[in-house]
Coordinates of C-alpha atoms in Angstrom, one line a residue:
X200 CA 95.8 293.7 2.6
X201 CA 96.9 291.2 4.2
X202 CA 99.2 288.3 2.7
X203 CA 97.1 284.9 1.4
X204 CA 97.0 282.4 3.7
X205 CA 100.2 280.3 3.8
X206 CA 101.9 282.9 2.0
X207 CA 105.2 284.8 4.0
X208 CA 106.2 287.8 2.4
X209 CA 109.9 288.4 2.4
X210 CA 111.7 291.4 2.3
X211 CA 114.7 291.1 -0.9
X212 CA 117.2 294.0 -0.5
X213 CA 118.1 295.2 -3.8
X214 CA 121.9 293.0 -3.6
X215 CA 120.5 290.2 -2.3
X216 CA 121.6 287.0 -4.2
X217 CA 124.7 288.3 -5.6
X218 CA 127.4 286.9 -2.5
X219 CA 130.1 288.8 -2.2
X220 CA 133.6 287.6 -2.1
X221 CA 136.9 288.5 0.1
X222 CA 140.2 288.6 -1.9
X223 CA 142.3 288.4 1.1
X224 CA 142.1 286.2 4.3
X225 CA 139.7 287.9 7.6
X226 CA 141.8 289.7 9.8
X227 CA 144.6 291.7 9.6
X228 CA 146.7 291.3 6.4
X229 CA 150.3 290.2 6.5
X230 CA 152.8 292.7 5.6
X231 CA 153.9 292.8 1.7
X232 CA 157.6 293.7 2.6
X233 CA 157.1 290.4 5.5
X234 CA 155.6 288.3 3.0
X235 CA 158.9 289.3 0.7
X236 CA 161.1 288.6 3.3
X237 CA 159.9 284.7 3.9
X238 CA 159.0 284.0 0.2
X239 CA 162.8 284.7 -0.4
X240 CA 163.6 282.8 2.5
X241 CA 161.6 279.8 1.7
X242 CA 162.8 279.7 -2.0
X243 CA 161.6 276.9 -4.1
X244 CA 160.7 274.6 -0.9
X245 CA 156.9 273.6 -0.9
X246 CA 154.6 275.2 1.2
X247 CA 153.0 271.6 2.5
X248 CA 151.5 272.3 6.0
X249 CA 153.4 269.0 6.9
X250 CA 156.4 271.3 6.6
X251 CA 155.7 274.5 9.0
X252 CA 157.9 273.1 12.0
X253 CA 160.8 273.1 9.4
X254 CA 159.8 276.2 8.1
X255 CA 159.3 278.1 11.2
X256 CA 163.3 276.3 11.7
X257 CA 164.3 278.5 8.7
X258 CA 162.8 282.0 10.2
X259 CA 164.3 281.1 13.8
X260 CA 168.0 280.5 12.4
X261 CA 167.7 283.8 10.4
X262 CA 166.4 286.0 12.2
X263 CA 167.1 284.4 15.9
X264 CA 163.8 285.1 17.1
X265 CA 160.0 284.7 14.9
X266 CA 158.3 288.1 15.1
X267 CA 154.7 288.5 14.8
X268 CA 155.0 290.0 10.8
X269 CA 157.2 286.7 10.1
X270 CA 154.5 284.5 11.5
X271 CA 151.6 286.4 9.9
X272 CA 153.7 286.0 6.6
X273 CA 154.3 282.2 6.5
X274 CA 150.7 281.6 7.6
X275 CA 149.3 283.2 4.1
X276 CA 152.2 281.9 2.1
X277 CA 151.5 278.0 3.4
X278 CA 147.5 279.1 3.5
X279 CA 147.0 277.9 6.9
X280 CA 145.3 280.1 9.8
X281 CA 147.8 282.5 11.6
X282 CA 145.8 280.8 15.2
X283 CA 147.4 277.3 13.4
X284 CA 151.0 278.7 13.1
X285 CA 150.9 280.3 16.2
X286 CA 149.6 277.7 18.5
X287 CA 152.5 275.2 16.5
X288 CA 155.7 277.7 16.7
X289 CA 154.6 278.6 20.6
X290 CA 154.5 274.9 21.5
X291 CA 158.0 274.2 21.0
X292 CA 161.3 275.3 23.6
X293 CA 163.3 276.3 20.9
X294 CA 161.1 279.2 18.7
X295 CA 161.0 282.3 20.7
X296 CA 158.0 284.3 19.2
X297 CA 157.8 288.0 19.9
X298 CA 154.6 289.9 20.0
X299 CA 154.4 293.0 18.3
X300 CA 156.0 295.6 20.9
X301 CA 158.2 293.0 22.4
X302 CA 161.9 293.2 22.7
X303 CA 163.7 290.6 20.5
X304 CA 166.1 288.4 22.5
X305 CA 169.6 288.4 22.4
X306 CA 171.2 287.2 18.6
X307 CA 173.4 284.7 20.7
X308 CA 171.4 282.3 23.2
X309 CA 173.8 280.0 25.7
X310 CA 171.5 277.1 27.1
X311 CA 172.6 275.8 30.5
X312 CA 171.5 272.4 30.8
X313 CA 170.0 272.1 34.6
X314 CA 169.0 268.6 34.3
X315 CA 170.1 265.7 36.9
X316 CA 174.2 265.3 35.8
X317 CA 174.3 268.6 35.0
X318 CA 173.3 269.6 37.9
X319 CA 175.1 267.0 40.4
X320 CA 177.9 269.0 38.2
X321 CA 177.1 271.8 39.3
X322 CA 175.1 273.5 37.0
X323 CA 173.6 275.9 39.0
X324 CA 177.0 277.8 39.9
X325 CA 177.5 277.8 36.3
X326 CA 174.1 279.5 35.6
X327 CA 174.2 282.0 38.6
X328 CA 178.4 282.7 37.2
X329 CA 177.1 283.8 33.9
X330 CA 174.4 285.9 34.7
X331 CA 176.4 288.2 35.6
X332 CA 176.6 290.4 32.4
X333 CA 180.0 288.7 31.5
X334 CA 178.7 287.4 28.1
X335 CA 177.8 290.8 26.8
X336 CA 174.7 292.2 25.8
X337 CA 174.1 290.0 22.7
X338 CA 173.9 286.9 25.0
X339 CA 171.1 285.6 26.5
X340 CA 171.6 283.0 29.0
X341 CA 168.3 279.9 29.4
X342 CA 167.9 277.3 31.4
X343 CA 167.5 273.9 29.4
X344 CA 167.0 270.6 30.2
X345 CA 169.0 267.5 29.3
X346 CA 170.6 268.1 26.0
X347 CA 171.8 264.8 25.6
X348 CA 175.6 265.1 26.5
X349 CA 175.3 264.2 29.9
X350 CA 178.9 262.1 30.1
X351 CA 180.0 266.0 29.8
X352 CA 178.4 267.3 32.9
X353 CA 177.9 270.7 33.2
X354 CA 176.8 270.8 29.9
X355 CA 176.6 274.2 27.5
X356 CA 175.1 274.9 23.9
X357 CA 176.1 278.3 22.8
X358 CA 175.1 278.9 19.3
X359 CA 175.2 275.4 17.8
X360 CA 178.3 274.6 19.8
X361 CA 178.4 272.5 23.1
X362 CA 180.9 272.8 25.4
X363 CA 181.4 269.9 27.3
X364 CA 182.4 270.2 31.0
X365 CA 181.8 274.0 30.9
X366 CA 182.7 276.6 33.5
X367 CA 182.5 280.4 33.1
X368 CA 185.7 281.0 31.5
X369 CA 185.2 278.8 28.6
X370 CA 181.9 279.8 27.6
X371 CA 183.1 282.8 27.9
X372 CA 186.1 282.0 25.4
X373 CA 184.1 280.4 22.9
X374 CA 181.3 283.5 22.6
X375 CA 184.6 286.2 22.2
X376 CA 186.2 284.2 19.9
X377 CA 182.9 283.6 17.8
X378 CA 183.4 280.0 18.2
X379 CA 179.7 279.3 17.9
X380 CA 179.3 276.9 14.9
X381 CA 178.4 273.4 14.5
X382 CA 180.9 270.9 15.6
X383 CA 181.3 267.4 15.0
X384 CA 183.4 264.7 16.0
X385 CA 185.4 262.2 13.9
X386 CA 183.1 259.4 12.1
X387 CA 182.9 256.5 9.9
X388 CA 181.5 258.2 6.3
X389 CA 180.0 256.4 3.2
X390 CA 183.6 255.4 1.8
X391 CA 184.8 254.2 4.9
X392 CA 182.0 252.1 5.6
X393 CA 181.5 250.5 2.2
X394 CA 185.3 249.2 2.9
X395 CA 184.5 247.1 5.6
X396 CA 181.6 245.3 3.8
X397 CA 178.8 247.8 5.0
X398 CA 175.4 247.9 2.7
X399 CA 176.2 244.2 2.0
X400 CA 173.0 243.1 3.1
X401 CA 170.9 246.0 2.2
X402 CA 172.2 245.3 -1.5
X403 CA 171.0 241.8 -1.2
X404 CA 167.5 242.9 -0.3
X405 CA 167.3 245.1 -3.2
X406 CA 168.5 243.1 -5.2
X407 CA 166.1 240.0 -4.3
X408 CA 168.4 237.5 -2.7
X409 CA 167.0 237.7 0.7
X410 CA 163.3 236.5 1.7
X411 CA 161.2 239.3 3.7
X412 CA 159.9 236.5 5.9
X413 CA 163.3 234.8 6.3
X414 CA 164.7 238.1 7.6
X415 CA 161.6 238.9 10.4
X416 CA 162.2 235.0 11.5
X417 CA 166.2 236.2 12.0
X418 CA 164.7 239.0 14.4
X419 CA 162.7 237.3 16.4
X420 CA 165.6 234.6 16.9
X421 CA 168.3 237.0 17.8
X422 CA 165.2 238.8 21.0
X423 CA 166.3 242.4 19.6
X424 CA 164.2 244.6 21.1
X425 CA 163.0 248.2 20.7
X426 CA 165.9 250.5 22.3
X427 CA 164.1 253.6 22.9
X428 CA 161.9 252.3 26.4
X429 CA 158.9 250.0 25.3
X430 CA 161.1 247.1 24.3
X431 CA 158.9 245.5 22.2
X432 CA 160.4 242.8 19.8
X433 CA 161.7 243.9 16.3
X434 CA 160.7 241.0 14.3
X435 CA 157.1 241.1 15.6
X436 CA 156.9 244.6 15.2
X437 CA 157.8 243.6 11.5
X438 CA 155.5 241.2 11.0
X439 CA 152.3 243.2 12.6
X440 CA 152.8 246.1 10.8
X441 CA 153.3 243.8 7.4
X442 CA 149.6 242.4 8.5
X443 CA 148.3 246.2 7.6
X444 CA 147.5 247.2 4.2
X445 CA 150.0 249.7 1.8
X446 CA 150.8 251.9 1.7
X447 CA 152.9 252.0 4.4
X448 CA 155.7 254.1 6.3
X449 CA 158.4 254.1 8.8
X450 CA 159.0 256.6 11.4
X451 CA 162.7 256.8 13.6
X452 CA 162.5 258.0 16.5
X453 CA 165.6 260.1 17.2
X454 CA 164.5 262.3 19.5
X455 CA 166.3 261.0 22.9
X456 CA 165.1 263.2 25.5
X457 CA 164.9 261.0 28.5
X458 CA 167.1 262.7 31.3
X459 CA 170.6 260.9 31.1
X460 CA 170.1 259.2 27.4
X461 CA 172.6 259.7 24.9
X462 CA 173.3 256.4 23.4
X463 CA 171.7 257.4 20.0
X464 CA 173.7 260.8 19.8
X465 CA 176.9 258.6 20.2
X466 CA 176.0 256.2 17.6
X467 CA 174.9 258.8 14.8
X468 CA 177.8 260.8 15.3
X469 CA 180.0 257.8 14.9
X470 CA 178.7 255.6 12.3
X471 CA 175.5 256.8 11.0
X472 CA 175.8 254.0 8.2
X473 CA 175.4 251.6 9.8
X474 CA 171.9 253.1 11.2
X475 CA 170.7 254.0 7.8
X476 CA 171.4 250.8 6.8
X477 CA 169.4 249.3 9.1
X478 CA 166.4 252.0 8.7
X479 CA 166.7 251.1 4.9
X480 CA 166.6 247.4 5.7
X481 CA 163.6 247.1 7.8
X482 CA 161.7 250.0 5.5
X483 CA 162.0 247.1 2.8
X484 CA 160.6 244.4 4.7
X485 CA 157.3 246.5 5.5
X486 CA 157.7 248.4 2.3
X487 CA 157.5 251.6 3.4
X488 CA 157.1 254.2 0.9
X489 CA 158.6 256.6 2.9
X490 CA 160.6 256.9 6.3
X491 CA 160.8 260.0 8.3
X492 CA 163.7 260.5 10.3
X493 CA 163.0 262.8 13.5
X494 CA 165.9 264.2 15.4
X495 CA 166.0 266.1 18.1
X496 CA 167.2 269.9 17.8
X497 CA 170.1 269.4 20.2
X498 CA 172.2 267.8 17.8
X499 CA 172.7 269.9 14.9
X500 CA 176.0 267.9 14.1
X501 CA 174.3 265.2 13.5
X502 CA 171.3 266.3 11.6
X503 CA 174.7 267.9 8.7
X504 CA 176.5 264.9 9.1
X505 CA 173.1 262.3 8.2
X506 CA 172.2 265.2 5.3
X507 CA 175.5 265.1 4.0
X508 CA 175.5 261.5 4.2
X509 CA 171.8 260.6 2.8
X510 CA 173.0 262.2 0.1
X511 CA 176.3 260.0 -0.5
X512 CA 173.2 257.1 -0.3
X513 CA 171.0 258.7 -2.4
X514 CA 174.0 259.1 -5.1
X515 CA 174.4 255.4 -4.5
X516 CA 170.9 254.5 -5.4
X517 CA 170.5 252.8 -2.4
X518 CA 167.3 254.2 -1.2
X519 CA 165.4 253.5 -4.3
X520 CA 163.0 251.3 -2.3
X521 CA 161.7 254.2 -0.3
X522 CA 162.0 258.3 0.3
X523 CA 164.1 259.2 2.9
X524 CA 163.0 262.6 4.7
X525 CA 164.8 264.4 8.1
X526 CA 162.4 266.2 10.2
X527 CA 164.0 268.9 12.5
X528 CA 162.4 268.5 16.5
X529 CA 161.7 271.9 18.3
X530 CA 162.9 271.0 22.0
X531 CA 160.1 269.3 23.1
X532 CA 160.7 266.2 25.6
X533 CA 156.9 264.9 24.6
X534 CA 157.9 264.0 21.2
X535 CA 159.6 261.1 22.4
X536 CA 156.4 259.3 22.6
X537 CA 155.6 258.0 19.4
X538 CA 152.0 259.3 18.6
X539 CA 153.3 262.9 19.7
X540 CA 156.3 262.4 17.2
X541 CA 153.8 261.8 14.6
X542 CA 152.0 264.8 15.3
X543 CA 155.4 267.1 15.0
X544 CA 156.2 265.0 11.5
X545 CA 152.6 266.6 10.3
X546 CA 153.7 269.5 11.3
X547 CA 151.2 270.0 14.2
X548 CA 151.9 270.3 18.2
X549 CA 153.3 267.2 19.6
X550 CA 150.1 266.0 21.5
X551 CA 150.1 262.4 22.2
X552 CA 147.1 260.7 20.5
X553 CA 144.6 258.6 22.3
X554 CA 145.1 254.5 21.6
X555 CA 144.0 252.8 20.0
X556 CA 144.2 252.8 17.1
X557 CA 147.9 252.0 17.5
X558 CA 150.2 253.5 15.5
X559 CA 151.0 250.2 13.4
X560 CA 147.7 251.0 12.1
X561 CA 147.7 254.5 11.8
X562 CA 150.4 256.5 11.7
X563 CA 152.2 259.3 9.7
X564 CA 149.1 260.6 7.6
X565 CA 147.3 257.6 8.6
X566 CA 149.3 255.3 7.2
X567 CA 150.1 252.1 8.9
X568 CA 153.7 253.0 10.7
X569 CA 156.5 251.2 11.5
X570 CA 158.4 253.4 14.5
X571 CA 162.3 252.0 15.6
X572 CA 164.7 254.0 17.9
X573 CA 168.0 255.1 16.3
X574 CA 169.8 252.2 18.5
X575 CA 167.4 249.3 17.0
X576 CA 168.1 250.0 13.8
X577 CA 171.8 250.1 14.3
X578 CA 171.8 246.5 15.1
X579 CA 169.7 245.7 12.6
X580 CA 172.5 244.9 9.7
X581 CA 175.1 243.1 12.1
X582 CA 172.4 240.8 13.5
X583 CA 171.5 240.0 9.9
X584 CA 175.7 239.7 8.7
X585 CA 176.2 237.5 12.0
X586 CA 173.4 236.0 12.7
X587 CA 170.7 236.0 15.6
X588 CA 172.6 233.6 17.2
X589 CA 175.6 235.9 17.6
X590 CA 173.6 238.3 19.3
X591 CA 171.6 236.5 21.2
X592 CA 174.6 234.8 22.7
X593 CA 175.5 237.6 24.9
X594 CA 173.8 238.4 28.4
X595 CA 174.4 237.8 31.5
X596 CA 172.0 236.4 34.5
X597 CA 170.0 235.0 31.9
X598 CA 169.5 237.5 29.8
X599 CA 170.0 237.7 26.2
X600 CA 171.5 240.0 24.1
X601 CA 173.6 243.9 24.7
X602 CA 172.7 246.7 25.4
X603 CA 174.1 250.4 25.2
X604 CA 174.4 251.8 28.6
X605 CA 174.0 255.9 29.0
X606 CA 176.3 256.1 32.4
X607 CA 176.7 259.6 34.0
X608 CA 176.9 260.8 37.2
X609 CA 179.3 259.8 40.3
X610 CA 181.7 257.1 38.6
X611 CA 185.3 257.7 37.2
X612 CA 184.6 257.2 33.4
X613 CA 180.5 258.2 32.3
X614 CA 180.3 257.6 28.8
X615 CA 178.2 254.5 26.2
X616 CA 178.9 251.2 27.7
X617 CA 178.2 248.3 25.6
X618 CA 178.0 245.5 27.7
X619 CA 175.8 242.5 28.1
X620 CA 172.1 242.6 28.5
X621 CA 171.7 241.5 32.3
X622 CA 174.5 242.9 34.1
X623 CA 174.0 244.3 37.2
X624 CA 174.9 248.3 38.1
X625 CA 177.6 246.8 40.4
X626 CA 178.9 245.5 37.5
X627 CA 178.6 247.8 35.3
X628 CA 180.0 250.2 37.4
X629 CA 183.2 248.2 37.9
X630 CA 183.7 246.9 34.9
X631 CA 183.3 249.6 32.5
X632 CA 182.8 252.6 34.4
X633 CA 186.5 252.5 36.5
X634 CA 184.8 252.7 39.8
X635 CA 182.8 255.5 41.9
X636 CA 184.6 259.0 41.9
X637 CA 186.9 259.5 45.0
X638 CA 185.5 259.7 47.8
X639 CA 181.9 258.6 46.8
X640 CA 180.2 255.5 48.0
X641 CA 177.6 253.8 45.7
X642 CA 174.1 254.8 47.4
X643 CA 171.4 254.6 44.2
X644 CA 171.1 254.6 40.9
X645 CA 168.5 255.3 38.1
X646 CA 168.3 252.1 36.0
X647 CA 166.3 253.9 32.9
X648 CA 166.1 257.9 33.3
X649 CA 163.9 260.3 34.5
X650 CA 161.1 258.0 34.4
X651 CA 162.7 254.8 35.4
X652 CA 162.4 255.8 39.4
X653 CA 165.7 255.2 42.1
X654 CA 166.9 252.2 43.1
X655 CA 169.0 251.5 46.3
X656 CA 172.2 250.1 45.9
X657 CA 170.8 246.9 48.0
X658 CA 169.4 246.2 44.8
X659 CA 172.8 246.3 43.0
X660 CA 172.5 242.9 41.7
X661 CA 169.4 243.2 39.9
X662 CA 170.1 242.5 36.4
X663 CA 169.3 245.3 34.1
X664 CA 166.9 244.5 31.6
X665 CA 164.0 244.4 30.2
X666 CA 161.3 242.9 32.7
X667 CA 163.4 242.8 36.1
X668 CA 163.7 246.2 37.2
X669 CA 159.6 246.6 37.5
X670 CA 158.8 244.2 40.3
X671 CA 161.2 247.0 42.3
X672 CA 159.1 249.8 41.2
X673 CA 161.0 251.4 38.5
X674 CA 162.2 250.2 34.6
X675 CA 165.2 250.0 32.5
X676 CA 163.6 252.2 29.2
X677 CA 166.5 253.3 27.1
X678 CA 168.9 252.3 29.9
X679 CA 170.0 256.0 30.8
X680 CA 171.9 254.8 34.0
X681 CA 172.7 257.7 36.7
X682 CA 174.7 256.9 39.5
X683 CA 174.0 258.4 43.1
X684 CA 176.5 258.8 45.4
X685 CA 176.0 259.3 49.5
X686 CA 176.9 263.0 48.9
X687 CA 173.1 263.3 46.6
X688 CA 169.6 263.7 48.6
X689 CA 167.4 261.1 47.0
X690 CA 164.8 264.0 48.1
X691 CA 166.7 266.5 46.1
X692 CA 166.9 264.3 42.8
X693 CA 163.5 263.0 43.0
X694 CA 162.4 267.0 42.9
X695 CA 164.9 267.7 40.0
X696 CA 163.1 264.9 38.0
X697 CA 159.7 266.2 38.3
X698 CA 160.8 269.6 37.9
X699 CA 161.6 268.5 34.6
X700 CA 158.1 266.6 34.4
X701 CA 156.3 269.9 35.4
X702 CA 158.1 271.8 32.2
X703 CA 157.6 269.2 29.6
X704 CA 154.1 268.2 30.3
X705 CA 152.3 269.0 27.1
X706 CA 149.6 270.0 28.9
X707 CA 146.8 268.3 27.0
X708 CA 145.6 266.3 29.8
X709 CA 144.9 267.9 33.5
X710 CA 146.2 264.5 35.5
X711 CA 149.6 265.1 34.3
X712 CA 150.0 268.5 33.7
X713 CA 148.2 269.6 36.8
X714 CA 149.9 266.6 38.8
X715 CA 153.1 267.7 37.7
X716 CA 153.0 271.0 39.4
X717 CA 151.0 270.3 42.4
X718 CA 153.4 267.2 43.2
X719 CA 156.7 269.6 42.7
X720 CA 154.9 272.2 45.2
X721 CA 154.1 269.1 48.2
X722 CA 157.6 268.2 47.1
X723 CA 159.5 271.8 47.8
X724 CA 157.7 272.5 51.2
X725 CA 160.2 270.3 53.7
X726 CA 159.1 266.5 54.5
X727 CA 157.0 264.8 52.1
X728 CA 153.6 264.3 53.2
X729 CA 153.8 260.7 52.1
X730 CA 150.0 259.5 51.7
X731 CA 149.2 262.3 49.6
X732 CA 151.9 262.0 47.4
X733 CA 151.3 258.4 46.9
X734 CA 147.4 259.3 46.3
X735 CA 148.6 261.9 43.5
X736 CA 150.9 259.7 41.6
X737 CA 147.9 256.5 41.8
X738 CA 145.9 259.5 39.9
X739 CA 148.5 260.6 37.6
X740 CA 149.3 256.8 36.3
X741 CA 145.8 255.7 36.1
X742 CA 144.3 258.9 34.4
X743 CA 147.0 260.2 32.5
X744 CA 146.8 260.3 28.7
X745 CA 150.3 258.7 27.9
X746 CA 153.6 257.5 29.4
X747 CA 154.6 261.1 30.7
X748 CA 152.0 261.6 33.2
X749 CA 151.6 257.9 34.1
X750 CA 155.5 257.4 34.8
X751 CA 156.4 260.5 36.5
X752 CA 155.4 259.6 40.0
X753 CA 158.0 257.3 39.3
X754 CA 160.6 258.9 41.4
X755 CA 158.7 259.8 44.2
X756 CA 157.2 256.5 44.3
X757 CA 160.8 254.7 44.8
X758 CA 161.7 257.2 47.0
X759 CA 159.3 257.1 49.4
X760 CA 159.9 253.0 49.0
X761 CA 163.8 253.2 49.3
X762 CA 164.6 256.0 51.1
X763 CA 162.3 257.4 53.8
X764 CA 165.1 258.6 55.6
X765 CA 165.7 261.3 52.7
X766 CA 162.0 263.0 52.6
X767 CA 161.2 263.1 56.5

């Protein structure tokens, strides 16, 4: 019999309507023993999604690698997909993810810096000498990007220990002696900082004896600008963030990965509490409920110092207006870009965000966020204690303020040099660095690290400050100055820098990912095809998502402009 018009007969299985539920996630199940090991490792730590990178560090530190079974167990305990845990773990250089069937790396890793200042100091020969097996089967030697110890080139990190002016012998001696723990220089602790009047300004703020608008006005008058690269006026940034709706948060960028930069490490190692006070004052001004300090993983000694000293600040009740979170980077230069850093703070891959919206409106966990560099925070309490005119009263050649120059390369006395803003490179070399190395003639310089371009000695009288370098094709950025001499090939210098950008590109956008790789191939062929490199550079500058791809061509363009004889 046919069905009545408009009626459709449906076959129903006897079990229909009884939806089956799974007691476990789809896919391969984690090993119970691995789950127990990771659960014991995590202890009572929260399983919050934003702590994924922190938990990956715990596994890497304990086992010297991250096995597939442990990664799967972590994903199970945190209730996140295995694919999500895997993509984060494999994004960062310092996580050694080992697939099933692969041999884990040696328990001790020796990282040798191959970036510009260390290459100039002989890192290639050092790598070759260390790779001959003299360090033993329990040690692996790997090439690494800038470690923030450019004044001590060539730099090596053996385990957690920094080895300055490294040689095959002193690296081998450190390994043999088991001297691979964290070393920390002498620093001013909480008690010593308080004895000299430290935290006085913060206490006045917390007690209501300071007005937020007055502090903003003082910072605007001081001419203090962001000292991580962009140079945005500090007081104006405070004002903009305060205009946004609450709750607001703050993030401190301590991931200084720019080639040649080490000033933030220098201050954190010696005067951490001046930084902490400045950070808490800024957080108080914008009424941030939480502060996230994002510190590069290459600074384990600084991390231990901050952990201990922040506990003293907490015990003294100086952080009652905000909660402080210390987050650990994992070896990714791109996380120096503020939105990529925020992604990493949230436990994700450090991929830069499209803007707008800017982080002052939509930052950490979608909240309005004040982002500062370490050195910017460092100057805040001193400016507020001594007055805006004190800071603005420094400077040369019509510029205002002080700058901390990270100087390395062909000078007798490299290091962090606190000098007036607007000083010229010739003045900086002669007055603060003891002059050029014997037998070397000043030929050129990087005014702002790898992305700041390469300028010739003929521009040695240009003031070093914001807005003064741009007309010449570069910029000062974080004031990472690398001095070059007649013994250096500018072609080789630019190639070293582009290889760095090639390795550090996050890969999110094609102009940067493919552009850096193509540039390296073109530069490594012999004589440069200037027209083709300029076309490639224009595409990268116009179409890259973030500052890495936009600034990566600067070494190419400035060498073509100022040193054509080196590339013909």
